[in-house]
PDB file of C-alpha atoms in Angstrom:
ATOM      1  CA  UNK A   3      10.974  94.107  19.144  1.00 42.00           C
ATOM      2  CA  UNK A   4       8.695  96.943  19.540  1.00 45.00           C
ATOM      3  CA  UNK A   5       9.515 100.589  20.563  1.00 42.00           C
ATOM      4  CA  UNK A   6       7.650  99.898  23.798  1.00 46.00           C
ATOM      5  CA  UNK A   7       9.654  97.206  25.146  1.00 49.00           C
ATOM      6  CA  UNK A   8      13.125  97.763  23.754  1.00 50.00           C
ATOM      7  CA  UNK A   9      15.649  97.691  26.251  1.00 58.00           C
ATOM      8  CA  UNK A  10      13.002  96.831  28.552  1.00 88.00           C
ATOM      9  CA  UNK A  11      13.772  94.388  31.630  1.00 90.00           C
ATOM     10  CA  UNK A  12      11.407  91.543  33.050  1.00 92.00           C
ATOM     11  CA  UNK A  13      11.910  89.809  36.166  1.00 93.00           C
ATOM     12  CA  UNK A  14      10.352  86.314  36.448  1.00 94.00           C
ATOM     13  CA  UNK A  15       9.774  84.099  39.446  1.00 94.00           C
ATOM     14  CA  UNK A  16       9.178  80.542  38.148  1.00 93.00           C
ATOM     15  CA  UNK A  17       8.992  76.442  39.820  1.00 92.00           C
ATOM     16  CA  UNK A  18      12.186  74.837  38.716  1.00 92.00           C
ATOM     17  CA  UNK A  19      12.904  72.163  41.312  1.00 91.00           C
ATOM     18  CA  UNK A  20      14.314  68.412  40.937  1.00 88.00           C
ATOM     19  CA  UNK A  21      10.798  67.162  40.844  1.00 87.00           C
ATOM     20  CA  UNK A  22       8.981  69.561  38.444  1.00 89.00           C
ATOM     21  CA  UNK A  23       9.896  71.947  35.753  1.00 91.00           C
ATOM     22  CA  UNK A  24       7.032  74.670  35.610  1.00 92.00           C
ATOM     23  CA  UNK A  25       5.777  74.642  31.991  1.00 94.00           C
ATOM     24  CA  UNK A  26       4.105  77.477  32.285  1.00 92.00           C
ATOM     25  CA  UNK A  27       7.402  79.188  33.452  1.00 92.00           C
ATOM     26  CA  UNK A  28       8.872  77.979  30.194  1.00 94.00           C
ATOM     27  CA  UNK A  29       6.569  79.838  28.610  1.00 93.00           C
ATOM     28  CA  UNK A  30       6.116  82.353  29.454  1.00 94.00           C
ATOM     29  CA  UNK A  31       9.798  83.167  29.603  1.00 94.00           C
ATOM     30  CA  UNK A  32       9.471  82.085  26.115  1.00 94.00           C
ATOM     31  CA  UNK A  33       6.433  84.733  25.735  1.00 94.00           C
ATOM     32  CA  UNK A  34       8.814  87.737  27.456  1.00 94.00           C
ATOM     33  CA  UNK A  35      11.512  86.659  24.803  1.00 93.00           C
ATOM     34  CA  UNK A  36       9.423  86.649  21.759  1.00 92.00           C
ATOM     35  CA  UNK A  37       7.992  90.349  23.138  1.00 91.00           C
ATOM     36  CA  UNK A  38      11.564  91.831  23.389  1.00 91.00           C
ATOM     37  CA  UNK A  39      12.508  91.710  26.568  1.00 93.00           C
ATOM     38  CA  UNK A  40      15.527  90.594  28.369  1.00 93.00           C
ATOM     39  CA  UNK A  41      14.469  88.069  31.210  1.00 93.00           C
ATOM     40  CA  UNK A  42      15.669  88.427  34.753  1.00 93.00           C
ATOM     41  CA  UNK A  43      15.316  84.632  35.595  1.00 93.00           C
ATOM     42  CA  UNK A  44      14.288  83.869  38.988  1.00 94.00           C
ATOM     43  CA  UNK A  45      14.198  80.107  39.792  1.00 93.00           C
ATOM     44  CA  UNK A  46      12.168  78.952  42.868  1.00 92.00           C
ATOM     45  CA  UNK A  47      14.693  75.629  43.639  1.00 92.00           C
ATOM     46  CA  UNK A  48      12.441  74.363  46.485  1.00 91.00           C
ATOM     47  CA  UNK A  49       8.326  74.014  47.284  1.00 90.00           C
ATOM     48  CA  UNK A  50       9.267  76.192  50.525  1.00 92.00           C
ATOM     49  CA  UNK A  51      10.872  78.350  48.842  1.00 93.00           C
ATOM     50  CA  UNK A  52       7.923  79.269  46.309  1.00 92.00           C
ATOM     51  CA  UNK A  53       5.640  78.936  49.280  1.00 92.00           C
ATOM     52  CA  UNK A  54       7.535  82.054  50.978  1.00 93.00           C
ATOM     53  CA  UNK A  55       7.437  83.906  47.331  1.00 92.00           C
ATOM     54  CA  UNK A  56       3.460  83.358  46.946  1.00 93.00           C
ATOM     55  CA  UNK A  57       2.895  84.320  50.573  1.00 93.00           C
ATOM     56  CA  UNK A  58       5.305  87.121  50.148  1.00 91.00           C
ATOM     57  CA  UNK A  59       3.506  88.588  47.190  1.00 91.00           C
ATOM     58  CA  UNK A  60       0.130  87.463  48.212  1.00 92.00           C
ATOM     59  CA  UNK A  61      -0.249  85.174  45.110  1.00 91.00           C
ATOM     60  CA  UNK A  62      -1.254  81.951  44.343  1.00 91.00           C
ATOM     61  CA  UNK A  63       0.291  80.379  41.828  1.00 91.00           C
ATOM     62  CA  UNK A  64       3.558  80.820  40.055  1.00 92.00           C
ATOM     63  CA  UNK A  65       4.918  81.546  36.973  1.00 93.00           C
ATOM     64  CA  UNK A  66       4.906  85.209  38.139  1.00 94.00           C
ATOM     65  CA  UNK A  67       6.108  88.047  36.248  1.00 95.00           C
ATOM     66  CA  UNK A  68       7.443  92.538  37.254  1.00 94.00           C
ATOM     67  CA  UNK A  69       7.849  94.888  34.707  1.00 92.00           C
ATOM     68  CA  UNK A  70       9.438  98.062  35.946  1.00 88.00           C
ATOM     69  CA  UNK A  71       8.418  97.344  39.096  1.00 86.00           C
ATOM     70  CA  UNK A  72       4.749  96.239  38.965  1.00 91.00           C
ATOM     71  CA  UNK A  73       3.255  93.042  39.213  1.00 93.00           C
ATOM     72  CA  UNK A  74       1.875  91.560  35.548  1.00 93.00           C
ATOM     73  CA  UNK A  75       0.579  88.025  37.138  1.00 91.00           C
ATOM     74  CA  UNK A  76       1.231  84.849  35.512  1.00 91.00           C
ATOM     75  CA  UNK A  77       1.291  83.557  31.946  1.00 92.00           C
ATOM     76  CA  UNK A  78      -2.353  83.974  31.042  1.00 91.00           C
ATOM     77  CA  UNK A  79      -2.052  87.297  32.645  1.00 92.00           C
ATOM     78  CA  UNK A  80       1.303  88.581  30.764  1.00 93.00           C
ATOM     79  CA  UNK A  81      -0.318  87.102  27.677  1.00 91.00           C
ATOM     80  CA  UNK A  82      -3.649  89.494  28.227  1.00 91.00           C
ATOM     81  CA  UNK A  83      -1.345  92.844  29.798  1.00 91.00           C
ATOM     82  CA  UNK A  84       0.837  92.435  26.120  1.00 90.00           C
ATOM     83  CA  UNK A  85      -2.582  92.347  24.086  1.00 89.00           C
ATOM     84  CA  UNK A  86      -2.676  88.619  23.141  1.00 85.00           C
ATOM     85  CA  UNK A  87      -4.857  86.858  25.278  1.00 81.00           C
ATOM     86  CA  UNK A  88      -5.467  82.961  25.364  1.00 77.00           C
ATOM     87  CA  UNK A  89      -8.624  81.808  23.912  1.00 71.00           C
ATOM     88  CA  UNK A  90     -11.363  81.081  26.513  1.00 65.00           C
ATOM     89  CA  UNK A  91     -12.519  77.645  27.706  1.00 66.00           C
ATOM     90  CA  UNK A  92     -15.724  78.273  26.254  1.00 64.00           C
ATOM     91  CA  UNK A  93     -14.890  80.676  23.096  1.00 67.00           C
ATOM     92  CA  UNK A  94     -16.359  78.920  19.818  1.00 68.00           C
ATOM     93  CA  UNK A  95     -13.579  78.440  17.729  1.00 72.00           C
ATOM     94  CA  UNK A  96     -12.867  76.517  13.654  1.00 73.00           C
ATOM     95  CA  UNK A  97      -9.535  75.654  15.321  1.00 79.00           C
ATOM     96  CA  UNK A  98     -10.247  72.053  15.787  1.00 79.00           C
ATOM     97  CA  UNK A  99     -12.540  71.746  12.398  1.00 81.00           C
ATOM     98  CA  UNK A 100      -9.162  74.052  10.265  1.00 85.00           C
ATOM     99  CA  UNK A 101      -6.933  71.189  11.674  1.00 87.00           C
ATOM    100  CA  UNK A 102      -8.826  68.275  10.850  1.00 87.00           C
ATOM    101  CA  UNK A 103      -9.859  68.825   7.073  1.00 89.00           C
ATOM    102  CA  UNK A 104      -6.526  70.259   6.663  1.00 93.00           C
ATOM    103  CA  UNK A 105      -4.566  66.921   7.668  1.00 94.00           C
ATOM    104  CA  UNK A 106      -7.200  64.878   5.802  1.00 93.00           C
ATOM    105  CA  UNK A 107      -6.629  67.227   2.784  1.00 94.00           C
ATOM    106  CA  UNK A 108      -2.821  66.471   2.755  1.00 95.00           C
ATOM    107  CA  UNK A 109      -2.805  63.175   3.757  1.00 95.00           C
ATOM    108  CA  UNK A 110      -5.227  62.566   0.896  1.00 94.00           C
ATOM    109  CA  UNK A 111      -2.957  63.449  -1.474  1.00 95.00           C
ATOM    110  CA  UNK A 112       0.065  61.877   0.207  1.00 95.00           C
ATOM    111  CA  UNK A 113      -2.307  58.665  -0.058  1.00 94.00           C
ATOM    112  CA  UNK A 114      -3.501  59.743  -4.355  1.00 93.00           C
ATOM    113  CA  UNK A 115       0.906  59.917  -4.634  1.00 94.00           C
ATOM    114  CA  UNK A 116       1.855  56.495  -2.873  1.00 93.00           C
ATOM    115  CA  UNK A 117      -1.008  54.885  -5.194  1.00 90.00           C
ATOM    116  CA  UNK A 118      -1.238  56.587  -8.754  1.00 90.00           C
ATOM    117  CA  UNK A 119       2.678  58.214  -8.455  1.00 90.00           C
ATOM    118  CA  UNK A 120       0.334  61.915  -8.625  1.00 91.00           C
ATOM    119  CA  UNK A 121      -1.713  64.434  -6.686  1.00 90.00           C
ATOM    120  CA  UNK A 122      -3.426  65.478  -9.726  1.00 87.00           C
ATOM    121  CA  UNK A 123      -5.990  62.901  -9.874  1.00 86.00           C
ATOM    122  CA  UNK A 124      -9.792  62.746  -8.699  1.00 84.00           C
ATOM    123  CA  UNK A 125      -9.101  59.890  -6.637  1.00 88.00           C
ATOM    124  CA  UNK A 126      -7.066  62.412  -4.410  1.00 91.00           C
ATOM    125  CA  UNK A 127     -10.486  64.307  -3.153  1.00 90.00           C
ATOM    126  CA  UNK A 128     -12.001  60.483  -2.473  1.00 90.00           C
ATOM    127  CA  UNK A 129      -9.416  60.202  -0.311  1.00 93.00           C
ATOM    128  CA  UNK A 130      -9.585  63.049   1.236  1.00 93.00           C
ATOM    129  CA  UNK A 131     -13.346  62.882   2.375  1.00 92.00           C
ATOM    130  CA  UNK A 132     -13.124  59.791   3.259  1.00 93.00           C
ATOM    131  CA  UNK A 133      -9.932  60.236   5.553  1.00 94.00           C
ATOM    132  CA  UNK A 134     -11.397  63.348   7.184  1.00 92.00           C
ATOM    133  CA  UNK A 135     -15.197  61.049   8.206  1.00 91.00           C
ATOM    134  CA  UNK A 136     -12.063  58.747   9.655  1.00 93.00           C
ATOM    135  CA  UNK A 137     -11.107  61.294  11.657  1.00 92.00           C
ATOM    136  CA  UNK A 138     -14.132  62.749  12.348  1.00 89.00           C
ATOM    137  CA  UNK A 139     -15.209  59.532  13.831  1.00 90.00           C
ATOM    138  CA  UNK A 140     -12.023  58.965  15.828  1.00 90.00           C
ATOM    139  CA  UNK A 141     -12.866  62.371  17.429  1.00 87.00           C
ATOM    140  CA  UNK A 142     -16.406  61.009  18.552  1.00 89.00           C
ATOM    141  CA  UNK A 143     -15.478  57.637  19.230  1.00 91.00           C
ATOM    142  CA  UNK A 144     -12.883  58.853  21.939  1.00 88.00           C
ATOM    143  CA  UNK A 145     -15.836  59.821  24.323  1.00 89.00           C
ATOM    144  CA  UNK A 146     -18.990  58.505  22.564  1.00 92.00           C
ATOM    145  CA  UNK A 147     -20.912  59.431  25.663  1.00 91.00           C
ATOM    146  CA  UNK A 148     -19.592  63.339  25.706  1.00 89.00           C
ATOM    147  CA  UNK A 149     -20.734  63.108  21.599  1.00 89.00           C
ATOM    148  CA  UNK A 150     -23.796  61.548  22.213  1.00 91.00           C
ATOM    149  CA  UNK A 151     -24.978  64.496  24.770  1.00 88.00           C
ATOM    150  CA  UNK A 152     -24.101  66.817  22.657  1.00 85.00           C
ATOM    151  CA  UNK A 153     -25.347  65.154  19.598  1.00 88.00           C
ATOM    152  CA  UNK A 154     -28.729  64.936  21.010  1.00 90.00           C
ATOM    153  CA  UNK A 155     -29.211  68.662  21.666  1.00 88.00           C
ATOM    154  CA  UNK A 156     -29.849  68.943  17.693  1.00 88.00           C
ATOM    155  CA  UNK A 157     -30.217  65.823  15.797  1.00 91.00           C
ATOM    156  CA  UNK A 158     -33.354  64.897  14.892  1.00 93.00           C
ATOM    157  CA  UNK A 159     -33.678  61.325  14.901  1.00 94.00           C
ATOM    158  CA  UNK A 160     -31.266  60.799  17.905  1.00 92.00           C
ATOM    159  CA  UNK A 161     -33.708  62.695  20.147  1.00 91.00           C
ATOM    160  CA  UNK A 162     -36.882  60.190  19.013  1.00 92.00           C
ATOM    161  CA  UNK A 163     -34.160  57.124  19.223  1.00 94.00           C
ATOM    162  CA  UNK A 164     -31.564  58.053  21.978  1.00 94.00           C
ATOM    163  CA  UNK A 165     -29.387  54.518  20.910  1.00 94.00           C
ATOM    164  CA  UNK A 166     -28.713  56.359  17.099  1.00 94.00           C
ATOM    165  CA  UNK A 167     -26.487  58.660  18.945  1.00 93.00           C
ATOM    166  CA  UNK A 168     -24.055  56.130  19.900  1.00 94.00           C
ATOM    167  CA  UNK A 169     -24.310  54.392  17.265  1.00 94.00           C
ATOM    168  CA  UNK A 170     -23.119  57.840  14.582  1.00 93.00           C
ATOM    169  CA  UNK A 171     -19.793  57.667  15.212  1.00 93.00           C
ATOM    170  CA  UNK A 172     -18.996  54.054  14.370  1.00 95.00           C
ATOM    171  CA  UNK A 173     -21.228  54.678  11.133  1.00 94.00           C
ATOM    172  CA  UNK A 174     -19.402  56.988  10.432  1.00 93.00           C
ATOM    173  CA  UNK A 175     -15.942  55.796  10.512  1.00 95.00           C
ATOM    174  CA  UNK A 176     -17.016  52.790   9.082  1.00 95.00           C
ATOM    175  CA  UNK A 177     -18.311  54.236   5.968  1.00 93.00           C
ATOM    176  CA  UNK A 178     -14.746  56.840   5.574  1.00 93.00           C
ATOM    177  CA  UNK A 179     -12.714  53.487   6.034  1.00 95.00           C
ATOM    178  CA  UNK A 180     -14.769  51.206   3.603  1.00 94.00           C
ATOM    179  CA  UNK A 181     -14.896  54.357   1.196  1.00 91.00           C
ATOM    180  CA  UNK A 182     -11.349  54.963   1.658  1.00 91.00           C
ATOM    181  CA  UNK A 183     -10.386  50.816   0.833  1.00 90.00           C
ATOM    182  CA  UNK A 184     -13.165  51.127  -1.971  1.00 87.00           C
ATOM    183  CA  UNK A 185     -14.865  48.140  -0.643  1.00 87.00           C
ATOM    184  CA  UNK A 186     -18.398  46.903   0.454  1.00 88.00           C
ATOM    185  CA  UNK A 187     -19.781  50.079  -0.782  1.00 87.00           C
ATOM    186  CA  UNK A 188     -23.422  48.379  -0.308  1.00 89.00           C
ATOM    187  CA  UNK A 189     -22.487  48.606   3.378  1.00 91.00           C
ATOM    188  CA  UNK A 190     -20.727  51.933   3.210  1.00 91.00           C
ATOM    189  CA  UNK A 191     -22.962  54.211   0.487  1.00 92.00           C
ATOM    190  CA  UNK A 192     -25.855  53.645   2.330  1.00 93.00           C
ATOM    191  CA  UNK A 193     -24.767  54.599   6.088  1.00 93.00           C
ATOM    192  CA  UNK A 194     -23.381  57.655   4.838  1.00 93.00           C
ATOM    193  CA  UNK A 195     -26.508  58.617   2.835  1.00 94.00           C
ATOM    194  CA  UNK A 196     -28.602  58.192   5.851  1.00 94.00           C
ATOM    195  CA  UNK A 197     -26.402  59.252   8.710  1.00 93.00           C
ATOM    196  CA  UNK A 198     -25.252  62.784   6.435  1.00 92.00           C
ATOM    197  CA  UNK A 199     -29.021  63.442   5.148  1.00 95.00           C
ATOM    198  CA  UNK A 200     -30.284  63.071   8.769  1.00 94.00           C
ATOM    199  CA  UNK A 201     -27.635  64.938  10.275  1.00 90.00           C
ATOM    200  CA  UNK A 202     -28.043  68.125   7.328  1.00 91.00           C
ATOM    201  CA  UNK A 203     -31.614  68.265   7.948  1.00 94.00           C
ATOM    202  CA  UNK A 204     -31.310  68.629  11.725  1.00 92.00           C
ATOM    203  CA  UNK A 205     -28.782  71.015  11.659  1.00 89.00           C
ATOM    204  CA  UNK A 206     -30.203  72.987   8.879  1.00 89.00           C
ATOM    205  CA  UNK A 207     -33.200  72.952  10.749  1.00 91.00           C
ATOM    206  CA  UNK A 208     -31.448  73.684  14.469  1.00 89.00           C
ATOM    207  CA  UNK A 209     -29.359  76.850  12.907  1.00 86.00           C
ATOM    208  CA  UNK A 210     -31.378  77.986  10.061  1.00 88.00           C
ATOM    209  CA  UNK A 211     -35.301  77.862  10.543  1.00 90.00           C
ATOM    210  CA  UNK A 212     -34.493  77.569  14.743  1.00 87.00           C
ATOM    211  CA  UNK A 213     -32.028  80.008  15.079  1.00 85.00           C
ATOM    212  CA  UNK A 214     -30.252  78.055  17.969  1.00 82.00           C
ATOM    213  CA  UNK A 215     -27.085  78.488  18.983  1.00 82.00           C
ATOM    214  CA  UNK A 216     -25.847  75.016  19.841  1.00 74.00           C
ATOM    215  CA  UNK A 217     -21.950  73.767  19.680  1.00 73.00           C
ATOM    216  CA  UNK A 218     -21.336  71.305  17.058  1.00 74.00           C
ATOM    217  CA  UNK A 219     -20.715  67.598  17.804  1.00 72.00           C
ATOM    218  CA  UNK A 220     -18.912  66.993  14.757  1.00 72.00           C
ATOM    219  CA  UNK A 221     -15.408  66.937  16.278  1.00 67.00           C
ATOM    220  CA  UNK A 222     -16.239  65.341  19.232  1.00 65.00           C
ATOM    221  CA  UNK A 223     -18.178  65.885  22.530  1.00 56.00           C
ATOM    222  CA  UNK A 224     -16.103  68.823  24.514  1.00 65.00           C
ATOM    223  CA  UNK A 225     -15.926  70.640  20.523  1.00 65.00           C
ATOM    224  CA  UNK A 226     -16.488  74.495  20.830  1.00 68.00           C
ATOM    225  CA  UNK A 227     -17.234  74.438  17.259  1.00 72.00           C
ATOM    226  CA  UNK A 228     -20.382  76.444  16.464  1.00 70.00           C
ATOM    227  CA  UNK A 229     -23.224  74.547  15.021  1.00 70.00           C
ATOM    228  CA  UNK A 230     -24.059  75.511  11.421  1.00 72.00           C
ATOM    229  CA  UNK A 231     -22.259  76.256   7.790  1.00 72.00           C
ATOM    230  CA  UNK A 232     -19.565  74.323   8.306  1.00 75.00           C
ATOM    231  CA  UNK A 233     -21.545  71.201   9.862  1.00 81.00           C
ATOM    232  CA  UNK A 234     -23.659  71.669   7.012  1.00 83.00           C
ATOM    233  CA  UNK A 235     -21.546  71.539   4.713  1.00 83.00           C
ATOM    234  CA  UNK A 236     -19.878  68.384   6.025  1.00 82.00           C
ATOM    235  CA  UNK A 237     -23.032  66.852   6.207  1.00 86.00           C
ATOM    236  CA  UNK A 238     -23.948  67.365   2.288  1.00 88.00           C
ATOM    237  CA  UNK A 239     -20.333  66.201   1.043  1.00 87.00           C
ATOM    238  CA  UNK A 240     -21.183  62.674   3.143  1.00 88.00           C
ATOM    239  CA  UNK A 241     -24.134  62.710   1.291  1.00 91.00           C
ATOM    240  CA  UNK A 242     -22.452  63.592  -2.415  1.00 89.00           C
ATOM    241  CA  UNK A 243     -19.722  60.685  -1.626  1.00 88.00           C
ATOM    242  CA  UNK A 244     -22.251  58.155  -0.546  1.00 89.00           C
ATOM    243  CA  UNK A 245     -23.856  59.154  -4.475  1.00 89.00           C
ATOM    244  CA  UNK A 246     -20.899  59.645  -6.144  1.00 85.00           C
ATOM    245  CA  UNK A 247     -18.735  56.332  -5.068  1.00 82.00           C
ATOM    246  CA  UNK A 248     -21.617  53.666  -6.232  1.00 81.00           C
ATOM    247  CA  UNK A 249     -21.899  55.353  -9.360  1.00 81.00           C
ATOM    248  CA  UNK A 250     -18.036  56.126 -10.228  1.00 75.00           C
ATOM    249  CA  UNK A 251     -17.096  52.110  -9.415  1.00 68.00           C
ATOM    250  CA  UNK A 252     -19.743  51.476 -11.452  1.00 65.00           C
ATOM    251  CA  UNK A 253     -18.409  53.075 -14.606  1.00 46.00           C
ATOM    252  CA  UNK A 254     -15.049  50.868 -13.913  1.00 43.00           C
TER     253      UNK A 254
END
């Protein structure tokens, strides 16, 4: 609790009726709670009765919050007035990217522990970059036409062969699952040596010698991920797993 809102009051005027629960008025009672405040709580039982409130107040919506008095708004507004704002639709963001290599990372080694009884073993990182092109692909393959748009702003051979684009993603997570099972690696070495050496050329090319600033595709079609480094980089590891796989099961 901070010296500026200790002791203070908020009143809240939220939806709660037998049909709907506001979510938003959940949090951003929540949000009032977490700041220090204690919550005058306000339920609006009926859709009549919140349609009196917002006419009353000359608002549109509800959650809607008064501190000493003056109208905040609702929970994107409270959020901004208290100095931590939402992140904008269209804010580029690692978010999504953080997430993903993170889960792959850890399930990785949950998958190195069930098989060799250890986490301390190279097979762990296999897993791992082959479980994170999984779920890269998953991410594209929900809305392969959303990727493919996207996809084609910067990929190099997708814009001289529009069909390549749709057919990335299921490259993709074909290669991370046969990579992942160790199997048909004549199927799987060679998709992800083409599909990662394309795709770091074009965006090394797009960011670096371009200088455009295009969202990435990599997590999917509506990503606000910004093209470069980290695209890059996922690219080369596709291409240093493709290399590396052939040549480790051949030393078996």
């Amino acid at each position: 609790m901070t010296s500026l809102t200790a002791g203070k009051t908020a009143t809240l005027y939220r939806l709660s009726t037998p049909d709907h629960l506001c979510p938003y008025g959940l949090k951003t009672k929540a949000f009032l709670e977490r700041q220090g405040f204690a919550v005058e709580d306000h339920l609006l039982t009926s859709r009549a009765e919140a349609d009196r409130f917002m006419a009353e107040h000359d608002v549109k919506t509800t959650p809607q919050v008064f501190v000493g008095g003056e109208r905040i708004g609702g929970y994107d507004d409270t959020r901004a007035h208290f100095g931590k704002p939402l992140r904008g639709k269209d804010e580029t963001t690692y978010q999504p990217v953080i997430a993903l290599f993170g889960v792959a990372f850890l399930m990785g080694l949950a998958v190195s522990w069930v098989a060799f009884g250890t986490i301390f073993d190279f097979h762990a990182i296999e897993f791992f970059i082959a479980i994170a092109m999984c779920l890269l692909g998953i991410q594209k393959l929900q809305d392969v036409e959303s990727f493919s748009t996207m996809f084609l702003n910067y990929d190099l051979l997708g814009r001289r062969y529009v069909p390549y684009a749709y057919f990335y993603p299921f490259g993709e997570t074909l290669a991370g699952v046969l990579m992942l099972a160790g199997a048909l690696l004549w199927i799987a070495s060679p998709v992800a040596l083409f599909i990662g050496t394309v795709g770091a050329v074009s965006v090394f090319k797009a960011v670096y010698i371009d200088g455009r600033k295009l969202k990435c595709a990599c997590v999917g079609g509506n990503s606000n991920v910004p093209l470069g480094f980290v695209s890059l980089t996922e690219n080369l590891i596709m291409i240093a797993m493709a290399i590396w796989m052939p040549l480790r099961m051949g030393w078996m």
